[in-house]
Short mmCIF file of C-alpha atoms and ligand atoms in Angstrom, two decimals:
data_model
loop_
_atom_site.label_atom_id
_atom_site.label_comp_id
_atom_site.label_asym_id
_atom_site.label_seq_id
_atom_site.Cartn_x
_atom_site.Cartn_y
_atom_site.Cartn_z
CA MET A 228 -10.46 -18.11 27.79
CA LYS A 229 -11.99 -20.50 25.28
CA ILE A 230 -11.16 -19.35 21.77
CA SER A 231 -11.85 -20.63 18.27
CA VAL A 232 -9.83 -19.58 15.24
CA ILE A 233 -11.55 -20.09 11.89
CA GLY A 234 -9.06 -20.44 9.03
CA CYS A 235 -5.62 -21.89 9.72
CA GLY A 236 -3.57 -20.30 6.98
CA TYR A 237 -0.70 -17.97 7.74
CA LEU A 238 -2.68 -15.65 9.92
CA GLY A 239 -4.92 -18.21 11.63
CA ALA A 240 -2.30 -20.86 12.38
CA VAL A 241 0.01 -18.31 13.97
CA HIS A 242 -2.85 -16.68 15.84
CA ALA A 243 -4.13 -19.98 17.24
CA ALA A 244 -0.69 -21.07 18.41
CA ALA A 245 0.10 -17.63 19.83
CA MET A 246 -3.19 -17.49 21.76
CA ALA A 247 -2.48 -20.93 23.26
CA SER A 248 1.03 -19.80 24.17
CA ILE A 249 -0.35 -16.97 26.30
CA GLY A 250 -2.62 -19.37 28.17
CA HIS A 251 -5.90 -19.61 26.24
CA ASP A 252 -7.73 -22.81 25.35
CA VAL A 253 -7.78 -22.76 21.56
CA VAL A 254 -9.36 -24.74 18.75
CA GLY A 255 -8.20 -24.00 15.20
CA ILE A 256 -10.63 -24.89 12.43
CA ASP A 257 -9.92 -25.23 8.71
CA LEU A 258 -11.48 -27.07 5.77
CA ASP A 259 -8.15 -28.48 4.58
CA PRO A 260 -7.59 -31.89 6.22
CA ASP A 261 -3.87 -31.94 5.30
CA LYS A 262 -3.27 -28.64 7.02
CA ILE A 263 -5.19 -29.81 10.08
CA ALA A 264 -3.23 -33.08 10.22
CA SER A 265 0.07 -31.27 10.06
CA LEU A 266 -0.90 -28.64 12.65
CA SER A 267 -2.33 -31.33 14.96
CA ALA A 268 1.05 -33.06 14.82
CA GLY A 269 2.64 -29.80 15.92
CA GLU A 270 4.14 -29.18 12.49
CA ALA A 271 3.93 -25.83 10.72
CA PRO A 272 2.71 -26.20 7.11
CA PHE A 273 4.93 -23.23 6.11
CA PHE A 274 8.25 -21.76 7.17
CA GLU A 275 7.87 -19.28 10.01
CA PRO A 276 10.61 -18.89 12.62
CA GLY A 277 9.38 -19.73 16.14
CA LEU A 278 6.07 -21.21 15.02
CA PRO A 279 6.99 -24.93 15.26
CA GLU A 280 8.07 -24.42 18.87
CA ILE A 281 4.83 -22.80 20.07
CA LEU A 282 2.75 -25.23 18.01
CA LYS A 283 4.42 -28.23 19.64
CA GLN A 284 4.16 -26.72 23.12
CA GLY A 285 0.51 -25.83 22.61
CA VAL A 286 -0.49 -29.24 21.29
CA ALA A 287 1.48 -31.01 24.07
CA SER A 288 -0.13 -28.83 26.76
CA GLY A 289 -3.61 -29.83 25.57
CA ARG A 290 -4.55 -26.15 25.17
CA LEU A 291 -4.25 -26.19 21.38
CA ARG A 292 -6.03 -28.48 18.96
CA PHE A 293 -7.07 -28.39 15.34
CA THR A 294 -10.08 -29.81 13.55
CA THR A 295 -12.03 -29.65 10.30
CA ASP A 296 -15.30 -29.78 12.26
CA MET A 297 -16.87 -26.33 12.57
CA SER A 298 -19.24 -27.51 15.31
CA GLU A 299 -16.25 -27.52 17.66
CA ALA A 300 -16.37 -23.73 17.64
CA ARG A 301 -19.40 -24.08 19.91
CA GLY A 302 -18.67 -22.97 23.45
CA ALA A 303 -15.81 -20.59 22.64
CA ALA A 304 -16.25 -17.09 24.07
CA VAL A 305 -14.35 -15.46 21.20
CA HIS A 306 -14.25 -16.68 17.60
CA PHE A 307 -11.47 -15.20 15.45
CA VAL A 308 -12.02 -15.38 11.71
CA GLY A 309 -8.78 -15.24 9.73
CA VAL A 310 -9.54 -16.74 6.33
CA GLY A 311 -7.94 -15.49 3.12
CA THR A 312 -9.13 -12.60 0.97
CA PRO A 313 -7.18 -13.11 -2.26
CA GLN A 314 -7.41 -10.90 -5.32
CA LYS A 315 -10.35 -11.83 -7.55
CA LYS A 316 -9.39 -13.84 -10.61
CA ASP A 317 -11.10 -11.42 -12.96
CA GLY A 318 -10.26 -8.07 -11.38
CA TYR A 319 -8.53 -6.06 -8.67
CA ALA A 320 -11.14 -6.37 -5.92
CA ALA A 321 -10.84 -8.74 -2.98
CA ASP A 322 -12.57 -12.11 -3.26
CA LEU A 323 -14.77 -12.43 -0.18
CA THR A 324 -15.96 -15.97 -0.89
CA TYR A 325 -14.02 -17.48 2.03
CA VAL A 326 -15.05 -14.77 4.49
CA ASN A 327 -18.72 -15.10 3.63
CA ALA A 328 -18.55 -18.89 3.77
CA ALA A 329 -16.76 -18.86 7.13
CA PHE A 330 -19.40 -16.62 8.71
CA ALA A 331 -22.26 -18.66 7.24
CA GLU A 332 -20.76 -21.90 8.53
CA LEU A 333 -19.91 -20.49 11.96
CA ALA A 334 -23.31 -18.88 12.58
CA PRO A 335 -25.21 -22.03 13.67
CA TYR A 336 -22.67 -22.65 16.44
CA LEU A 337 -22.72 -19.17 17.96
CA SER A 338 -24.32 -18.61 21.35
CA SER A 339 -25.73 -15.48 22.85
CA GLY A 340 -22.93 -13.31 24.28
CA ASP A 341 -20.20 -14.74 22.03
CA ILE A 342 -17.84 -12.39 20.29
CA VAL A 343 -16.82 -12.87 16.68
CA ALA A 344 -13.60 -11.03 15.87
CA GLY A 345 -12.84 -10.65 12.17
CA LYS A 346 -9.11 -10.63 11.46
CA SER A 347 -9.07 -11.04 7.67
CA THR A 348 -8.07 -8.00 5.62
CA VAL A 349 -11.37 -6.89 4.09
CA PRO A 350 -12.73 -3.99 2.04
CA VAL A 351 -14.16 -1.29 4.27
CA GLY A 352 -17.86 -1.95 4.79
CA THR A 353 -17.57 -5.74 4.96
CA ALA A 354 -18.13 -5.92 8.73
CA ALA A 355 -21.36 -3.98 8.35
CA THR A 356 -22.67 -6.54 5.87
CA LEU A 357 -21.70 -9.43 8.18
CA THR A 358 -23.18 -7.89 11.34
CA PRO A 359 -26.79 -9.19 10.89
CA ILE A 360 -25.67 -12.81 10.62
CA VAL A 361 -23.73 -12.51 13.90
CA GLU A 362 -26.32 -10.45 15.74
CA SER A 363 -29.13 -12.80 14.86
CA ALA A 364 -27.34 -15.36 17.05
CA GLY A 365 -27.14 -12.84 19.90
CA ALA A 366 -23.39 -12.47 19.38
CA THR A 367 -21.33 -9.32 18.75
CA LEU A 368 -19.13 -8.70 15.72
CA VAL A 369 -15.90 -6.76 16.13
CA TRP A 370 -13.01 -6.27 13.70
CA ASN A 371 -9.49 -6.83 14.94
CA PRO A 372 -7.04 -6.35 12.05
CA GLU A 373 -3.69 -8.10 12.06
CA PHE A 374 -0.39 -6.36 11.32
CA LEU A 375 1.97 -9.33 11.48
CA ARG A 376 4.92 -9.53 9.14
CA GLU A 377 5.90 -12.89 7.72
CA GLY A 378 9.17 -13.96 9.26
CA PHE A 379 8.28 -12.16 12.49
CA ALA A 380 4.71 -13.40 12.77
CA VAL A 381 4.95 -15.00 16.21
CA LYS A 382 6.54 -11.97 17.82
CA ASP A 383 4.16 -9.61 16.03
CA THR A 384 1.15 -11.58 17.30
CA ILE A 385 2.21 -12.02 20.92
CA ASP A 386 3.87 -8.63 21.27
CA PRO A 387 2.37 -6.32 18.61
CA ASP A 388 3.18 -2.62 18.32
CA ARG A 389 -0.52 -1.79 18.59
CA LEU A 390 -3.89 -3.49 18.91
CA VAL A 391 -6.87 -2.18 17.02
CA VAL A 392 -10.43 -3.26 17.71
CA GLY A 393 -13.39 -1.92 15.76
CA VAL A 394 -16.64 -2.31 17.70
CA PRO A 395 -20.29 -1.44 17.16
CA ALA A 396 -21.71 1.53 19.06
CA GLY A 397 -23.30 0.94 22.46
CA ASP A 398 -22.88 -1.37 25.44
CA ALA A 399 -22.30 -4.53 23.42
CA GLY A 400 -19.36 -2.86 21.70
CA GLU A 401 -17.84 -1.67 24.97
CA THR A 402 -18.21 -5.10 26.53
CA ALA A 403 -16.62 -6.70 23.48
CA ALA A 404 -13.65 -4.31 23.66
CA ASP A 405 -13.15 -5.32 27.31
CA VAL A 406 -13.21 -9.00 26.39
CA LEU A 407 -10.58 -8.39 23.69
CA ARG A 408 -8.45 -6.58 26.29
CA GLU A 409 -8.62 -9.77 28.34
CA VAL A 410 -7.68 -11.93 25.35
CA TYR A 411 -4.60 -9.78 24.79
CA ALA A 412 -3.90 -9.31 28.51
CA PRO A 413 -0.08 -9.78 28.38
CA ALA A 414 0.33 -7.16 25.64
CA VAL A 415 -2.17 -4.80 27.29
CA ALA A 416 -0.36 -5.14 30.64
CA LYS A 417 2.86 -4.12 28.88
CA GLY A 418 1.25 -0.87 27.80
CA THR A 419 0.76 -1.79 24.12
CA PRO A 420 -1.50 0.88 22.59
CA PHE A 421 -5.04 -0.52 22.42
CA LEU A 422 -7.19 1.49 20.07
CA VAL A 423 -10.95 1.08 20.07
CA THR A 424 -12.62 2.40 16.92
CA ASP A 425 -15.80 1.92 14.95
CA LEU A 426 -15.94 -1.01 12.55
CA ALA A 427 -15.24 0.93 9.35
CA THR A 428 -12.18 2.64 10.82
CA SER A 429 -10.69 -0.64 11.96
CA GLU A 430 -11.11 -2.13 8.48
CA LEU A 431 -9.53 0.97 6.95
CA VAL A 432 -6.61 1.06 9.39
CA LYS A 433 -5.37 -2.21 8.00
CA VAL A 434 -5.48 -1.32 4.31
CA ALA A 435 -4.26 2.22 4.99
CA ALA A 436 -1.20 0.85 6.79
CA ASN A 437 -0.33 -1.50 3.92
CA ALA A 438 -1.05 1.22 1.35
CA PHE A 439 1.33 3.55 3.18
CA LEU A 440 4.09 0.93 3.32
CA ALA A 441 3.67 0.12 -0.38
CA THR A 442 3.71 3.83 -1.21
CA LYS A 443 6.90 4.32 0.78
CA ILE A 444 8.63 1.53 -1.16
CA SER A 445 7.40 2.81 -4.52
CA PHE A 446 8.40 6.35 -3.57
CA ILE A 447 11.99 5.30 -3.09
CA ASN A 448 11.85 3.19 -6.23
CA ALA A 449 10.58 6.23 -8.15
CA MET A 450 13.62 8.10 -6.78
CA ALA A 451 15.73 5.18 -8.02
CA GLU A 452 14.37 5.77 -11.52
CA ILE A 453 15.35 9.44 -11.28
CA ALA A 454 18.73 8.46 -9.86
CA GLU A 455 19.27 6.19 -12.84
CA ALA A 456 18.69 9.11 -15.20
CA THR A 457 21.03 11.42 -13.33
CA GLY A 458 23.87 9.32 -11.96
CA ALA A 459 22.72 9.83 -8.37
CA ASP A 460 22.76 7.06 -5.74
CA VAL A 461 19.36 6.14 -4.28
CA THR A 462 20.86 4.32 -1.30
CA GLN A 463 22.63 7.49 -0.16
CA LEU A 464 19.49 9.46 -0.85
CA ALA A 465 17.44 7.06 1.31
CA GLU A 466 19.90 7.33 4.13
CA ALA A 467 19.97 11.10 3.94
CA ILE A 468 16.21 11.61 3.92
CA GLY A 469 15.73 8.75 6.40
CA HIS A 470 17.55 10.68 9.11
CA ASP A 471 14.57 13.01 9.17
CA VAL A 472 12.48 11.27 11.83
CA ARG A 473 9.34 12.45 10.09
CA ILE A 474 10.38 10.34 7.10
CA GLY A 475 12.31 7.46 8.71
CA ARG A 476 14.74 5.09 7.00
CA ARG A 477 12.66 1.90 7.20
CA PHE A 478 10.84 0.73 4.05
CA LEU A 479 13.04 2.97 1.93
CA GLY A 480 14.90 -0.02 0.49
CA ALA A 481 15.00 0.52 -3.28
CA GLY A 482 15.35 -2.51 -5.51
CA ILE A 483 13.05 -4.91 -7.31
CA GLY A 484 10.12 -3.83 -5.17
CA PHE A 485 7.45 -5.42 -3.04
CA GLY A 486 5.61 -8.69 -3.45
CA GLY A 487 3.95 -11.22 -1.19
CA GLY A 488 0.41 -12.15 -0.32
CA CYS A 489 -0.51 -8.77 1.18
CA LEU A 490 0.86 -5.50 -0.16
CA PRO A 491 0.14 -6.04 -3.89
CA LYS A 492 -3.37 -7.40 -3.49
CA ASP A 493 -4.26 -5.01 -0.67
CA ILE A 494 -3.47 -1.85 -2.64
CA ARG A 495 -5.44 -3.18 -5.60
CA ALA A 496 -8.43 -4.14 -3.46
CA PHE A 497 -8.29 -0.73 -1.76
CA ALA A 498 -8.32 1.06 -5.11
CA ALA A 499 -11.20 -1.13 -6.30
CA ARG A 500 -13.21 -0.47 -3.14
CA ALA A 501 -12.60 3.27 -3.41
CA GLU A 502 -13.99 3.15 -6.96
CA GLU A 503 -17.11 1.43 -5.68
CA LEU A 504 -17.47 4.19 -3.10
CA GLY A 505 -17.19 6.84 -5.80
CA ARG A 506 -13.82 7.93 -4.36
CA GLY A 507 -11.51 6.31 -6.87
CA GLU A 508 -9.49 9.48 -7.32
CA SER A 509 -8.67 9.65 -3.60
CA VAL A 510 -6.42 6.65 -3.94
CA GLY A 511 -5.69 6.93 -7.65
CA PHE A 512 -2.01 7.20 -6.69
CA LEU A 513 -2.11 3.53 -5.68
CA ARG A 514 -2.28 2.62 -9.38
CA GLU A 515 1.02 4.52 -9.79
CA VAL A 516 2.44 2.77 -6.73
CA ASP A 517 1.59 -0.56 -8.36
CA ALA A 518 2.97 0.50 -11.75
CA ILE A 519 6.28 1.79 -10.33
CA ASN A 520 6.61 -1.43 -8.39
CA LEU A 521 6.12 -3.64 -11.43
CA ARG A 522 8.50 -1.52 -13.54
CA ARG A 523 11.35 -2.35 -11.18
CA ARG A 524 11.14 -6.03 -12.03
CA GLU A 525 11.52 -5.20 -15.70
CA ARG A 526 14.37 -2.85 -14.86
CA ALA A 527 16.27 -5.62 -13.09
CA VAL A 528 15.98 -7.78 -16.20
CA THR A 529 17.26 -4.91 -18.35
CA LEU A 530 20.25 -4.47 -16.05
CA VAL A 531 21.19 -8.14 -16.48
CA LEU A 532 20.74 -7.85 -20.24
CA ASP A 533 22.89 -4.73 -20.43
CA ALA A 534 25.61 -6.24 -18.26
CA LEU A 535 25.77 -9.21 -20.65
CA ASP A 536 25.84 -6.99 -23.77
CA ARG A 537 22.19 -7.89 -24.44
CA ASP A 538 23.12 -11.46 -25.21
CA VAL A 539 21.61 -13.81 -22.66
CA VAL A 540 20.60 -16.72 -24.87
CA GLY A 541 22.15 -19.84 -23.39
CA LYS A 542 23.97 -17.81 -20.73
CA ARG A 543 23.86 -19.33 -17.27
CA ILE A 544 22.33 -16.89 -14.82
CA THR A 545 22.13 -17.71 -11.13
CA VAL A 546 19.18 -16.15 -9.34
CA LEU A 547 19.83 -15.82 -5.61
CA GLY A 548 16.41 -16.03 -3.96
CA ALA A 549 12.87 -17.10 -4.79
CA ALA A 550 10.84 -16.04 -1.74
CA PHE A 551 9.20 -12.60 -1.82
CA LYS A 552 11.45 -11.64 1.08
CA PRO A 553 13.94 -13.33 3.42
CA HIS A 554 12.82 -15.42 6.45
CA SER A 555 9.87 -16.72 4.46
CA ASP A 556 9.09 -19.56 2.06
CA ASP A 557 6.22 -17.55 0.59
CA ILE A 558 6.44 -17.05 -3.16
CA ARG A 559 3.10 -15.32 -3.70
CA ASP A 560 3.66 -12.50 -6.20
CA SER A 561 7.38 -12.84 -5.60
CA PRO A 562 9.41 -10.25 -7.55
CA ALA A 563 12.35 -12.67 -7.35
CA LEU A 564 10.57 -15.39 -9.30
CA ASP A 565 9.08 -12.89 -11.71
CA VAL A 566 12.59 -11.79 -12.64
CA ALA A 567 13.74 -15.41 -12.97
CA VAL A 568 10.82 -16.30 -15.25
CA ARG A 569 11.41 -13.25 -17.46
CA LEU A 570 15.10 -14.07 -17.85
CA ARG A 571 14.27 -17.62 -18.82
CA GLY A 572 11.74 -16.28 -21.30
CA LEU A 573 14.60 -14.39 -22.95
CA GLY A 574 16.48 -17.63 -23.48
CA ALA A 575 18.83 -17.62 -20.51
CA ASP A 576 19.77 -20.80 -18.70
CA VAL A 577 18.36 -19.77 -15.32
CA VAL A 578 19.28 -21.50 -12.06
CA VAL A 579 17.30 -20.49 -8.97
CA THR A 580 18.36 -21.11 -5.40
CA ASP A 581 16.73 -20.24 -2.07
CA PRO A 582 17.20 -21.53 1.49
CA GLN A 583 13.47 -22.17 2.06
CA ALA A 584 11.26 -21.50 -0.93
CA ILE A 585 12.40 -23.98 -3.58
CA GLU A 586 9.61 -26.47 -3.02
CA ASN A 587 6.91 -23.82 -3.37
CA ALA A 588 8.68 -22.21 -6.31
CA ARG A 589 9.01 -25.50 -8.17
CA ARG A 590 5.30 -26.18 -7.81
CA GLN A 591 4.41 -22.84 -9.37
CA HIS A 592 7.20 -22.59 -11.95
CA PRO A 593 8.31 -26.12 -12.83
CA GLN A 594 10.02 -24.82 -15.96
CA LEU A 595 12.84 -23.25 -13.94
CA THR A 596 15.93 -25.12 -12.76
CA TYR A 597 16.35 -25.23 -8.98
CA VAL A 598 19.51 -26.00 -7.05
CA GLU A 599 19.33 -26.14 -3.28
CA ASP A 600 22.96 -25.58 -2.48
CA ARG A 601 24.03 -21.97 -2.98
CA ASP A 602 27.54 -22.77 -4.15
CA GLU A 603 26.36 -25.45 -6.56
CA ALA A 604 23.88 -22.93 -7.96
CA LEU A 605 26.69 -20.43 -8.50
CA ARG A 606 29.04 -22.88 -10.18
CA GLY A 607 29.64 -21.99 -13.81
CA ALA A 608 27.40 -18.90 -13.82
CA ASP A 609 27.95 -16.19 -16.42
CA ALA A 610 26.06 -13.69 -14.27
CA VAL A 611 24.45 -13.58 -10.84
CA ILE A 612 21.42 -11.63 -9.68
CA LEU A 613 20.52 -11.21 -6.01
CA VAL A 614 16.75 -10.88 -5.69
CA THR A 615 15.97 -11.94 -2.10
CA GLU A 616 18.34 -10.60 0.54
CA TRP A 617 18.83 -13.73 2.65
CA ASP A 618 21.91 -13.48 4.91
CA GLU A 619 23.37 -16.42 2.96
CA TYR A 620 23.68 -14.12 -0.07
CA ARG A 621 23.88 -10.61 1.29
CA ARG A 622 26.11 -11.09 4.32
CA ASP A 623 27.82 -14.45 3.95
CA LEU A 624 28.79 -14.58 0.28
CA SER A 625 32.15 -12.94 -0.32
CA PRO A 626 33.08 -11.84 -3.84
CA GLU A 627 36.29 -13.86 -3.55
CA HIS A 628 34.36 -17.04 -2.80
CA ALA A 629 31.88 -16.32 -5.59
CA SER A 630 34.83 -15.85 -7.98
CA SER A 631 36.00 -19.37 -7.21
CA LEU A 632 32.67 -20.73 -8.51
CA THR A 633 31.41 -18.58 -11.37
CA VAL A 634 32.70 -18.18 -14.90
CA GLY A 635 31.52 -14.60 -15.39
CA ARG A 636 32.04 -11.64 -13.07
CA VAL A 637 28.71 -9.85 -13.31
CA ILE A 638 26.52 -9.32 -10.26
CA VAL A 639 23.23 -7.44 -10.33
CA ASP A 640 22.12 -6.47 -6.83
CA GLY A 641 18.33 -6.36 -6.96
CA ARG A 642 18.10 -5.43 -3.28
CA ASN A 643 21.03 -3.02 -2.98
CA GLY A 644 22.26 -5.18 -0.14
CA LEU A 645 25.84 -5.94 -1.19
CA ASP A 646 29.04 -3.99 -0.58
CA ALA A 647 29.55 -2.56 -4.07
CA ALA A 648 33.14 -1.47 -3.40
CA ALA A 649 34.16 -4.92 -2.17
CA TRP A 650 32.68 -6.66 -5.23
CA ARG A 651 34.29 -4.20 -7.61
CA ALA A 652 37.63 -4.52 -5.85
CA ALA A 653 37.42 -8.28 -6.41
CA GLY A 654 37.10 -7.71 -10.15
CA TRP A 655 33.33 -7.90 -10.51
CA THR A 656 31.03 -5.72 -12.54
CA TYR A 657 28.64 -4.69 -9.77
CA VAL A 658 25.27 -3.28 -10.84
CA GLY A 659 22.91 -1.90 -8.19
CA MET A 660 19.41 -0.50 -8.68
CA GLY A 661 19.26 3.27 -8.74
CA ARG A 662 22.98 3.49 -8.16
CA PRO A 663 25.71 4.61 -10.53
C1 UGA B 258 3.08 -6.75 5.22
C2 UGA B 258 3.07 -5.66 6.30
O1 UGA B 258 4.43 -5.21 6.52
C3 UGA B 258 2.49 -6.19 7.61
O2 UGA B 258 2.42 -5.16 8.57
C4 UGA B 258 1.09 -6.72 7.32
O3 UGA B 258 0.48 -7.27 8.48
C5 UGA B 258 1.17 -7.81 6.25
O4 UGA B 258 1.75 -7.26 5.06
C6 UGA B 258 -0.22 -8.30 5.99
O5 UGA B 258 -1.04 -7.54 5.48
O6 UGA B 258 -0.53 -9.43 6.39
P1 UGA B 258 4.66 -8.84 4.69
O7 UGA B 258 3.83 -9.05 3.47
O8 UGA B 258 4.99 -10.00 5.56
O9 UGA B 258 3.95 -7.78 5.66
O10 UGA B 258 6.02 -8.23 4.18
P2 UGA B 258 6.83 -6.86 4.33
O11 UGA B 258 7.90 -7.01 5.32
O12 UGA B 258 5.91 -5.71 4.48
O13 UGA B 258 7.52 -6.78 2.88
C7 UGA B 258 6.70 -6.70 1.71
C8 UGA B 258 7.55 -6.61 0.48
O14 UGA B 258 8.18 -5.32 0.40
C9 UGA B 258 8.67 -7.63 0.35
O15 UGA B 258 8.68 -8.14 -0.97
C10 UGA B 258 9.93 -6.82 0.62
O16 UGA B 258 11.05 -7.34 -0.02
C11 UGA B 258 9.53 -5.47 0.06
N1 UGA B 258 10.28 -4.33 0.63
C12 UGA B 258 10.22 -4.06 1.96
C13 UGA B 258 11.04 -3.52 -0.22
O17 UGA B 258 11.11 -3.74 -1.44
N2 UGA B 258 11.72 -2.45 0.32
C14 UGA B 258 11.67 -2.17 1.65
O18 UGA B 258 12.32 -1.20 2.06
C15 UGA B 258 10.90 -2.99 2.47
#
């Protein structure tokens, strides 16, 4: 099928390459000429395992190309729109500038019978406002939210755990749902749940899912705060409640909390949209979710301070991690960097290391010192804090090896990922989050 993908950021670039990899003829369109040049050369502009391979294959096969020219969307049967919806500069709501611009620019190239599938995460009600622009070209607007996780984006796109398509009522909607079934034929053939809803529900599914995940993380971090006041261990608590299949162990990892380009801005935009709808109190708890999350960053800083007898001025502190989570070079709203910046603000001599995210981190926080090599970063440290649980730090760094590099013997485990007993046995002061 001929497909266009408008917006070649994280979502769009992966989507375009994934659609080509399952046999479609795809054109990816973005305003940024640098991004287009890199994608056209088969190079991923960001770190995402598996993406370079399918990009190269797609470009080599002739089924995948990228352009800055919107007119090349003409002739595609399905147009996916996956542009960004960042948080507004002056508030919590989502900034829909890019979505509105993408639809306005695409409209002249739509033909009767085309399908436009919105993929961006948008406030509920957005699709309804965009429908007239699409329908006036004789095309049909559907909403097809994306649930990919960074680090697993290729797998999540080609083989998702569910597909959701919001369609308008009537024949046009039913036909559009059938076309989307064809687009996702390999996943549909595998029996992947394919849910057809109305437009508003599909928009809500996306933000509800992210709100639930954020709430789950903040729930366990709230328990960590209680554990800290009582001497209990939140990691044991998470394991114990996680065995209840109704609760489930996943996303009960207590620590410095969630970041990234999705969860933080999505819960804020959801709360803002609910206010506009006169239903602010229905999701008022999301403000608490946000507040608990941000408190954990401060808590991590306090733990470092306490472990160093509240004297960090001039102390060398190695920060293991900069990305908002492992398997990603994304530093958007990264709790790891937030902690590093706060420690530096207190006068510490902060050294940050990360296997993938240093370049991005340096651009945003040039005031921090970055060292690529993990061991070099650890050399001479008075204290260490693990903030992104890359295997290089969580699994592969033994306390004995760390002891051969550092001066001090203090480790704060911001992700509760280390073997506390092993570090203590090696003579370290191990400090977890929500653990005695
Ligand atoms: C999230 C959702 O998981 C995806 O389903 C969704 O498609 C995506 O947002 C999106 O809206 O595009 P992502 O931002 O890639 O995906 O990252 P997650 O794996 O959800 O992790 C988010 C943050 O939560 C990370 O900072 C991670 O370290 C933190 N986290 C995760 C915890 O603090 N504890 C946990 O137990 C799990």
